[in-house]
Amino acid sequence: MIELAPSILSADFAHLADAVERATAGGASVVHVDVMDGHFVPNITIGPPVVKSLRRATRLPLDCHLMIENPDQYIADFAEAGADWISVHQEACRHLNRTLHLIKQHECLAGVVINPATPVETLSEVLDIADYVLVMSVNPGFGGQKFIPSTLHKMRKLAEIRAARGYSYRIEVDGGVGMDTVAQVVQAGAEILVAGNAVFGKGDARANAAALLDAARSASLQKV
Ligand code: DX5
Ligand code: ZN
């Protein structure tokens, strides 16, 4: 099933509840929360207090994408604040198996993320325990960047491995997803589509979300 996860990074932080409500009215079914620490990525965003407020503002699952060093140290805080899904970067985890289990112990879905330069093969030993795999299609740190087409083959590969080994993780894509790229990512196998700029950048978030979802669903019907 295709789902749209608007990234609030591109929304007006003074009106987050409204932004989420508009995107939800357009069909968004997951809220993507970009957490940056100024170390793992060159930008600082938000943390558990904002997640706690969002928890009261929406019934949709909160997908917390942790672009931080030492994620183990903060998983309990995000879970207590109301995160439903928590993803960590392969590049930030020395003990990835332990970290994914820690997320599950807090009753959240556990996701693992790979940067554009990181091969799918680095996840080989954790794909059986991941609930979802997030393929970054830009280098993380900022919204509104250009989609990197060479990441598409990783979505395809993840779909192939899942079928071959009988795993059940879902495939998420994040970065530069918009009307011009959505068909490609869906055809490559992405099912959870993160979009920041394309939803909140300009115009009406409700209409933008609806148009993206429409385009994604027709691309998925055309998939062979
Ligand atoms: C990038 C973030 C993304 C980003 C997506 O570091 O993880 O979630 O906000 O934004 P767009 O859709 O604008 O590329
Ligand atoms: Zn993200």
PDB file of C-alpha atoms and ligand atoms in Angstrom:
ATOM      1  CA  MET A   1       0.000   0.000   0.000  1.00  0.00           C
ATOM      2  CA  ILE A   2       1.292   3.447  -0.946  1.00  0.00           C
ATOM      3  CA  GLU A   3       1.354   5.995   1.887  1.00  0.00           C
ATOM      4  CA  LEU A   4       2.340   9.640   1.923  1.00  0.00           C
ATOM      5  CA  ALA A   5       4.394  10.866   4.883  1.00  0.00           C
ATOM      6  CA  PRO A   6       4.685  14.657   4.719  1.00  0.00           C
ATOM      7  CA  SER A   7       7.872  15.975   6.301  1.00  0.00           C
ATOM      8  CA  ILE A   8       7.064  18.826   8.667  1.00  0.00           C
ATOM      9  CA  LEU A   9      10.588  20.172   8.119  1.00  0.00           C
ATOM     10  CA  SER A  10       9.224  22.326   5.291  1.00  0.00           C
ATOM     11  CA  ALA A  11       6.135  23.461   7.220  1.00  0.00           C
ATOM     12  CA  ASP A  12       5.735  26.638   9.259  1.00  0.00           C
ATOM     13  CA  PHE A  13       6.947  25.585  12.716  1.00  0.00           C
ATOM     14  CA  ALA A  14       4.637  28.138  14.334  1.00  0.00           C
ATOM     15  CA  HIS A  15       1.619  26.354  12.786  1.00  0.00           C
ATOM     16  CA  LEU A  16       2.526  22.694  12.787  1.00  0.00           C
ATOM     17  CA  ALA A  17      -0.894  21.413  13.824  1.00  0.00           C
ATOM     18  CA  ASP A  18      -2.567  23.265  10.918  1.00  0.00           C
ATOM     19  CA  ALA A  19       0.040  22.000   8.475  1.00  0.00           C
ATOM     20  CA  VAL A  20      -0.474  18.394   9.562  1.00  0.00           C
ATOM     21  CA  GLU A  21      -4.236  18.795   9.414  1.00  0.00           C
ATOM     22  CA  ARG A  22      -4.135  20.137   5.853  1.00  0.00           C
ATOM     23  CA  ALA A  23      -1.836  17.385   4.643  1.00  0.00           C
ATOM     24  CA  THR A  24      -4.043  14.799   6.354  1.00  0.00           C
ATOM     25  CA  ALA A  25      -7.078  16.198   4.563  1.00  0.00           C
ATOM     26  CA  GLY A  26      -5.168  15.605   1.315  1.00  0.00           C
ATOM     27  CA  GLY A  27      -4.656  11.941   2.181  1.00  0.00           C
ATOM     28  CA  ALA A  28      -1.377  11.865   4.119  1.00  0.00           C
ATOM     29  CA  SER A  29      -1.388   8.943   6.536  1.00  0.00           C
ATOM     30  CA  VAL A  30       1.959   9.205   8.374  1.00  0.00           C
ATOM     31  CA  VAL A  31       3.709  12.311   9.773  1.00  0.00           C
ATOM     32  CA  HIS A  32       7.448  12.388   9.090  1.00  0.00           C
ATOM     33  CA  VAL A  33       9.487  14.173  11.775  1.00  0.00           C
ATOM     34  CA  ASP A  34      13.091  15.064  10.907  1.00  0.00           C
ATOM     35  CA  VAL A  35      15.331  15.151  13.950  1.00  0.00           C
ATOM     36  CA  MET A  36      18.796  16.658  13.374  1.00  0.00           C
ATOM     37  CA  ASP A  37      21.532  17.228  15.919  1.00  0.00           C
ATOM     38  CA  GLY A  38      24.099  19.430  14.144  1.00  0.00           C
ATOM     39  CA  HIS A  39      26.660  16.585  14.387  1.00  0.00           C
ATOM     40  CA  PHE A  40      25.463  13.686  12.264  1.00  0.00           C
ATOM     41  CA  VAL A  41      24.079  16.245   9.813  1.00  0.00           C
ATOM     42  CA  PRO A  42      24.975  19.934   9.451  1.00  0.00           C
ATOM     43  CA  ASN A  43      21.633  21.259  10.709  1.00  0.00           C
ATOM     44  CA  ILE A  44      19.648  21.381  13.953  1.00  0.00           C
ATOM     45  CA  THR A  45      15.891  20.883  14.089  1.00  0.00           C
ATOM     46  CA  ILE A  46      13.629  19.544  16.791  1.00  0.00           C
ATOM     47  CA  GLY A  47      13.438  16.976  19.571  1.00  0.00           C
ATOM     48  CA  PRO A  48      11.047  15.156  21.915  1.00  0.00           C
ATOM     49  CA  PRO A  49       9.092  18.237  23.154  1.00  0.00           C
ATOM     50  CA  VAL A  50       7.833  18.941  19.631  1.00  0.00           C
ATOM     51  CA  VAL A  51       6.976  15.267  19.153  1.00  0.00           C
ATOM     52  CA  LYS A  52       4.980  15.451  22.385  1.00  0.00           C
ATOM     53  CA  SER A  53       2.971  18.423  21.113  1.00  0.00           C
ATOM     54  CA  LEU A  54       2.394  16.805  17.722  1.00  0.00           C
ATOM     55  CA  ARG A  55       1.145  13.684  19.490  1.00  0.00           C
ATOM     56  CA  ARG A  56      -1.733  15.750  20.845  1.00  0.00           C
ATOM     57  CA  ALA A  57      -2.389  17.363  17.446  1.00  0.00           C
ATOM     58  CA  THR A  58      -2.838  14.253  15.259  1.00  0.00           C
ATOM     59  CA  ARG A  59      -3.914  10.633  15.381  1.00  0.00           C
ATOM     60  CA  LEU A  60      -1.587   9.684  12.512  1.00  0.00           C
ATOM     61  CA  PRO A  61       1.533   7.673  13.306  1.00  0.00           C
ATOM     62  CA  LEU A  62       4.589   9.831  13.983  1.00  0.00           C
ATOM     63  CA  ASP A  63       7.584   8.637  11.969  1.00  0.00           C
ATOM     64  CA  CYS A  64      10.680  10.000  13.714  1.00  0.00           C
ATOM     65  CA  HIS A  65      13.732  10.006  11.456  1.00  0.00           C
ATOM     66  CA  LEU A  66      16.717  10.368  13.764  1.00  0.00           C
ATOM     67  CA  MET A  67      19.641  12.028  12.014  1.00  0.00           C
ATOM     68  CA  ILE A  68      21.649  12.081  15.204  1.00  0.00           C
ATOM     69  CA  GLU A  69      24.712  10.545  16.755  1.00  0.00           C
ATOM     70  CA  ASN A  70      24.251   8.112  19.650  1.00  0.00           C
ATOM     71  CA  PRO A  71      20.588   7.449  18.850  1.00  0.00           C
ATOM     72  CA  ASP A  72      20.376   4.769  21.591  1.00  0.00           C
ATOM     73  CA  GLN A  73      20.601   7.519  24.149  1.00  0.00           C
ATOM     74  CA  TYR A  74      17.390   9.198  22.932  1.00  0.00           C
ATOM     75  CA  ILE A  75      15.121   6.357  21.798  1.00  0.00           C
ATOM     76  CA  ALA A  76      13.284   6.144  25.138  1.00  0.00           C
ATOM     77  CA  ASP A  77      12.666   9.913  25.078  1.00  0.00           C
ATOM     78  CA  PHE A  78      11.149   9.824  21.593  1.00  0.00           C
ATOM     79  CA  ALA A  79       9.028   6.781  22.410  1.00  0.00           C
ATOM     80  CA  GLU A  80       7.723   8.427  25.580  1.00  0.00           C
ATOM     81  CA  ALA A  81       7.003  11.636  23.674  1.00  0.00           C
ATOM     82  CA  GLY A  82       4.700   9.659  21.358  1.00  0.00           C
ATOM     83  CA  ALA A  83       6.768   8.401  18.421  1.00  0.00           C
ATOM     84  CA  ASP A  84       5.214   5.375  16.689  1.00  0.00           C
ATOM     85  CA  TRP A  85       7.973   4.670  14.215  1.00  0.00           C
ATOM     86  CA  ILE A  86      11.652   5.411  14.887  1.00  0.00           C
ATOM     87  CA  SER A  87      14.370   5.122  12.274  1.00  0.00           C
ATOM     88  CA  VAL A  88      18.115   5.294  12.804  1.00  0.00           C
ATOM     89  CA  HIS A  89      20.940   5.658  10.313  1.00  0.00           C
ATOM     90  CA  GLN A  90      23.127   2.664   9.584  1.00  0.00           C
ATOM     91  CA  GLU A  91      26.034   5.136   9.486  1.00  0.00           C
ATOM     92  CA  ALA A  92      25.333   6.347  13.044  1.00  0.00           C
ATOM     93  CA  CYS A  93      24.961   2.934  14.711  1.00  0.00           C
ATOM     94  CA  ARG A  94      27.880   0.876  15.916  1.00  0.00           C
ATOM     95  CA  HIS A  95      25.526  -1.855  17.156  1.00  0.00           C
ATOM     96  CA  LEU A  96      22.675  -1.695  14.709  1.00  0.00           C
ATOM     97  CA  ASN A  97      21.055  -4.969  15.796  1.00  0.00           C
ATOM     98  CA  ARG A  98      20.972  -3.759  19.400  1.00  0.00           C
ATOM     99  CA  THR A  99      19.549  -0.366  18.417  1.00  0.00           C
ATOM    100  CA  LEU A 100      16.740  -1.865  16.324  1.00  0.00           C
ATOM    101  CA  HIS A 101      15.819  -4.176  19.202  1.00  0.00           C
ATOM    102  CA  LEU A 102      15.867  -1.215  21.579  1.00  0.00           C
ATOM    103  CA  ILE A 103      13.330   0.597  19.375  1.00  0.00           C
ATOM    104  CA  LYS A 104      11.086  -2.484  19.369  1.00  0.00           C
ATOM    105  CA  GLN A 105      11.369  -2.808  23.156  1.00  0.00           C
ATOM    106  CA  HIS A 106       9.783   0.633  23.305  1.00  0.00           C
ATOM    107  CA  GLU A 107       6.899  -0.659  21.206  1.00  0.00           C
ATOM    108  CA  CYS A 108       7.743   1.395  18.152  1.00  0.00           C
ATOM    109  CA  LEU A 109       8.271   0.168  14.604  1.00  0.00           C
ATOM    110  CA  ALA A 110      12.004   0.010  13.926  1.00  0.00           C
ATOM    111  CA  GLY A 111      13.406   1.517  10.745  1.00  0.00           C
ATOM    112  CA  VAL A 112      16.918   1.641   9.373  1.00  0.00           C
ATOM    113  CA  VAL A 113      18.103   4.410   7.044  1.00  0.00           C
ATOM    114  CA  ILE A 114      20.875   4.469   4.451  1.00  0.00           C
ATOM    115  CA  ASN A 115      22.499   7.578   3.027  1.00  0.00           C
ATOM    116  CA  PRO A 116      22.964   7.883  -0.754  1.00  0.00           C
ATOM    117  CA  ALA A 117      26.564   6.632  -0.445  1.00  0.00           C
ATOM    118  CA  THR A 118      25.701   3.581   1.657  1.00  0.00           C
ATOM    119  CA  PRO A 119      24.998   0.285  -0.146  1.00  0.00           C
ATOM    120  CA  VAL A 120      21.990  -1.924   0.650  1.00  0.00           C
ATOM    121  CA  GLU A 121      24.446  -4.764   1.372  1.00  0.00           C
ATOM    122  CA  THR A 122      25.434  -3.088   4.668  1.00  0.00           C
ATOM    123  CA  LEU A 123      21.948  -3.993   5.938  1.00  0.00           C
ATOM    124  CA  SER A 124      22.113  -7.643   4.995  1.00  0.00           C
ATOM    125  CA  GLU A 125      22.236  -8.887   8.598  1.00  0.00           C
ATOM    126  CA  VAL A 126      19.416  -6.713   9.954  1.00  0.00           C
ATOM    127  CA  LEU A 127      16.793  -6.889   7.198  1.00  0.00           C
ATOM    128  CA  ASP A 128      15.018  -9.714   9.015  1.00  0.00           C
ATOM    129  CA  ILE A 129      14.362  -7.511  12.066  1.00  0.00           C
ATOM    130  CA  ALA A 130      13.705  -4.134  10.395  1.00  0.00           C
ATOM    131  CA  ASP A 131      10.066  -3.067  10.104  1.00  0.00           C
ATOM    132  CA  TYR A 132      10.997  -0.594   7.403  1.00  0.00           C
ATOM    133  CA  VAL A 133      14.020   0.520   5.414  1.00  0.00           C
ATOM    134  CA  LEU A 134      14.397   4.173   4.488  1.00  0.00           C
ATOM    135  CA  VAL A 135      16.422   4.951   1.386  1.00  0.00           C
ATOM    136  CA  MET A 136      17.708   8.529   1.437  1.00  0.00           C
ATOM    137  CA  SER A 137      17.455  10.025  -2.029  1.00  0.00           C
ATOM    138  CA  VAL A 138      19.287  13.200  -0.973  1.00  0.00           C
ATOM    139  CA  ASN A 139      22.129  13.680   1.468  1.00  0.00           C
ATOM    140  CA  PRO A 140      20.328  14.305   4.754  1.00  0.00           C
ATOM    141  CA  GLY A 141      20.377  17.681   6.459  1.00  0.00           C
ATOM    142  CA  PHE A 142      18.043  19.936   4.524  1.00  0.00           C
ATOM    143  CA  GLY A 143      14.665  19.998   2.842  1.00  0.00           C
ATOM    144  CA  GLY A 144      14.188  21.061  -0.764  1.00  0.00           C
ATOM    145  CA  GLN A 145      17.225  19.328  -2.275  1.00  0.00           C
ATOM    146  CA  LYS A 146      17.429  17.684  -5.669  1.00  0.00           C
ATOM    147  CA  PHE A 147      16.563  13.985  -5.997  1.00  0.00           C
ATOM    148  CA  ILE A 148      19.582  11.701  -6.623  1.00  0.00           C
ATOM    149  CA  PRO A 149      18.491   9.186  -9.330  1.00  0.00           C
ATOM    150  CA  SER A 150      21.297   6.714  -8.588  1.00  0.00           C
ATOM    151  CA  THR A 151      19.485   5.803  -5.343  1.00  0.00           C
ATOM    152  CA  LEU A 152      16.598   4.203  -7.270  1.00  0.00           C
ATOM    153  CA  HIS A 153      18.380   0.915  -7.783  1.00  0.00           C
ATOM    154  CA  LYS A 154      18.568   0.493  -3.997  1.00  0.00           C
ATOM    155  CA  MET A 155      14.766   0.536  -3.735  1.00  0.00           C
ATOM    156  CA  ARG A 156      14.611  -2.109  -6.471  1.00  0.00           C
ATOM    157  CA  LYS A 157      17.230  -4.197  -4.737  1.00  0.00           C
ATOM    158  CA  LEU A 158      15.400  -4.015  -1.407  1.00  0.00           C
ATOM    159  CA  ALA A 159      12.183  -5.178  -3.069  1.00  0.00           C
ATOM    160  CA  GLU A 160      14.033  -8.081  -4.717  1.00  0.00           C
ATOM    161  CA  ILE A 161      15.725  -9.152  -1.490  1.00  0.00           C
ATOM    162  CA  ARG A 162      12.421  -9.004   0.373  1.00  0.00           C
ATOM    163  CA  ALA A 163      10.754 -11.275  -2.170  1.00  0.00           C
ATOM    164  CA  ALA A 164      13.701 -13.664  -2.358  1.00  0.00           C
ATOM    165  CA  ARG A 165      14.142 -14.034   1.404  1.00  0.00           C
ATOM    166  CA  GLY A 166      10.512 -13.710   2.485  1.00  0.00           C
ATOM    167  CA  TYR A 167      11.046 -10.640   4.665  1.00  0.00           C
ATOM    168  CA  SER A 168       8.333  -8.137   5.481  1.00  0.00           C
ATOM    169  CA  TYR A 169       9.977  -4.715   5.858  1.00  0.00           C
ATOM    170  CA  ARG A 170       8.398  -1.805   4.038  1.00  0.00           C
ATOM    171  CA  ILE A 171      10.402   0.483   1.756  1.00  0.00           C
ATOM    172  CA  GLU A 172      10.405   4.223   2.422  1.00  0.00           C
ATOM    173  CA  VAL A 173      12.024   6.975   0.354  1.00  0.00           C
ATOM    174  CA  ASP A 174      13.036  10.425   1.576  1.00  0.00           C
ATOM    175  CA  GLY A 175      14.396  13.437  -0.293  1.00  0.00           C
ATOM    176  CA  GLY A 176      13.444  15.281  -3.443  1.00  0.00           C
ATOM    177  CA  VAL A 177      10.173  13.378  -3.895  1.00  0.00           C
ATOM    178  CA  GLY A 178       7.778  15.545  -5.905  1.00  0.00           C
ATOM    179  CA  MET A 179       5.501  15.450  -8.936  1.00  0.00           C
ATOM    180  CA  ASP A 180       8.541  14.987 -11.188  1.00  0.00           C
ATOM    181  CA  THR A 181      10.057  12.024  -9.315  1.00  0.00           C
ATOM    182  CA  VAL A 182       7.166  10.259  -7.587  1.00  0.00           C
ATOM    183  CA  ALA A 183       6.425   7.818 -10.431  1.00  0.00           C
ATOM    184  CA  GLN A 184      10.052   6.688 -10.552  1.00  0.00           C
ATOM    185  CA  VAL A 185      10.289   5.954  -6.834  1.00  0.00           C
ATOM    186  CA  VAL A 186       7.003   4.064  -6.779  1.00  0.00           C
ATOM    187  CA  GLN A 187       8.009   2.014  -9.802  1.00  0.00           C
ATOM    188  CA  ALA A 188      11.325   1.225  -8.119  1.00  0.00           C
ATOM    189  CA  GLY A 189       9.420  -0.199  -5.135  1.00  0.00           C
ATOM    190  CA  ALA A 190       9.007   2.626  -2.600  1.00  0.00           C
ATOM    191  CA  GLU A 191       5.767   2.378  -0.609  1.00  0.00           C
ATOM    192  CA  ILE A 192       6.085   5.098   2.006  1.00  0.00           C
ATOM    193  CA  LEU A 193       6.813   8.416   0.358  1.00  0.00           C
ATOM    194  CA  VAL A 194       8.285  11.239   2.402  1.00  0.00           C
ATOM    195  CA  ALA A 195       7.789  14.685   0.904  1.00  0.00           C
ATOM    196  CA  GLY A 196       8.520  18.031   2.522  1.00  0.00           C
ATOM    197  CA  ASN A 197       8.954  20.750  -0.036  1.00  0.00           C
ATOM    198  CA  ALA A 198       6.443  19.213  -2.466  1.00  0.00           C
ATOM    199  CA  VAL A 199       3.730  19.308   0.209  1.00  0.00           C
ATOM    200  CA  PHE A 200       4.529  22.418   2.257  1.00  0.00           C
ATOM    201  CA  GLY A 201       6.823  24.425  -0.026  1.00  0.00           C
ATOM    202  CA  LYS A 202       4.211  26.413  -1.879  1.00  0.00           C
ATOM    203  CA  GLY A 203       0.486  26.398  -2.528  1.00  0.00           C
ATOM    204  CA  ASP A 204      -2.029  24.439  -0.528  1.00  0.00           C
ATOM    205  CA  ALA A 205      -0.730  21.441   1.433  1.00  0.00           C
ATOM    206  CA  ARG A 206      -4.030  19.606   1.046  1.00  0.00           C
ATOM    207  CA  ALA A 207      -4.057  19.906  -2.748  1.00  0.00           C
ATOM    208  CA  ASN A 208      -0.333  19.148  -2.990  1.00  0.00           C
ATOM    209  CA  ALA A 209      -0.666  15.987  -0.890  1.00  0.00           C
ATOM    210  CA  ALA A 210      -3.678  14.809  -2.897  1.00  0.00           C
ATOM    211  CA  ALA A 211      -1.932  15.385  -6.231  1.00  0.00           C
ATOM    212  CA  LEU A 212       1.197  13.525  -5.109  1.00  0.00           C
ATOM    213  CA  LEU A 213      -0.810  10.571  -3.853  1.00  0.00           C
ATOM    214  CA  ASP A 214      -2.806  10.429  -7.068  1.00  0.00           C
ATOM    215  CA  ALA A 215       0.358  10.399  -9.139  1.00  0.00           C
ATOM    216  CA  ALA A 216       1.882   7.750  -6.861  1.00  0.00           C
ATOM    217  CA  ARG A 217      -1.157   5.486  -7.085  1.00  0.00           C
ATOM    218  CA  SER A 218      -1.369   5.673 -10.843  1.00  0.00           C
ATOM    219  CA  ALA A 219       2.347   4.871 -11.104  1.00  0.00           C
ATOM    220  CA  SER A 220       1.819   1.900  -8.834  1.00  0.00           C
ATOM    221  CA  LEU A 221      -1.008   0.583 -11.036  1.00  0.00           C
ATOM    222  CA  GLN A 222       1.316   0.790 -14.036  1.00  0.00           C
ATOM    223  CA  LYS A 223       3.946  -1.258 -12.247  1.00  0.00           C
ATOM    224  CA  VAL A 224       4.592  -4.611 -13.897  1.00  0.00           C
TER     225      VAL A 224
HETATM  226  C1  DX5 B   1      16.355  15.468   4.683  1.00  0.00           C
HETATM  227  C2  DX5 B   1      15.126  15.024   5.445  1.00  0.00           C
HETATM  228  C3  DX5 B   1      13.924  14.924   4.590  1.00  0.00           C
HETATM  229  C4  DX5 B   1      13.542  16.194   3.948  1.00  0.00           C
HETATM  230  C5  DX5 B   1      12.660  15.916   2.780  1.00  0.00           C
HETATM  231  O1  DX5 B   1      17.425  15.507   5.516  1.00  0.00           O
HETATM  232  O2  DX5 B   1      15.329  13.758   6.034  1.00  0.00           O
HETATM  233  O3  DX5 B   1      12.825  14.337   5.282  1.00  0.00           O
HETATM  234  O4  DX5 B   1      12.901  17.078   4.802  1.00  0.00           O
HETATM  235  O5  DX5 B   1      12.380  17.119   2.200  1.00  0.00           O
HETATM  236  P1  DX5 B   1      12.147  17.331   0.659  1.00  0.00           P
HETATM  237  O6  DX5 B   1      10.942  16.492   0.334  1.00  0.00           O
HETATM  238  O7  DX5 B   1      11.929  18.771   0.586  1.00  0.00           O
HETATM  239  O8  DX5 B   1      13.375  16.843  -0.044  1.00  0.00           O
HETATM  240 ZN    ZN B   2      13.517  12.568   6.798  1.00  0.00          ZN
END
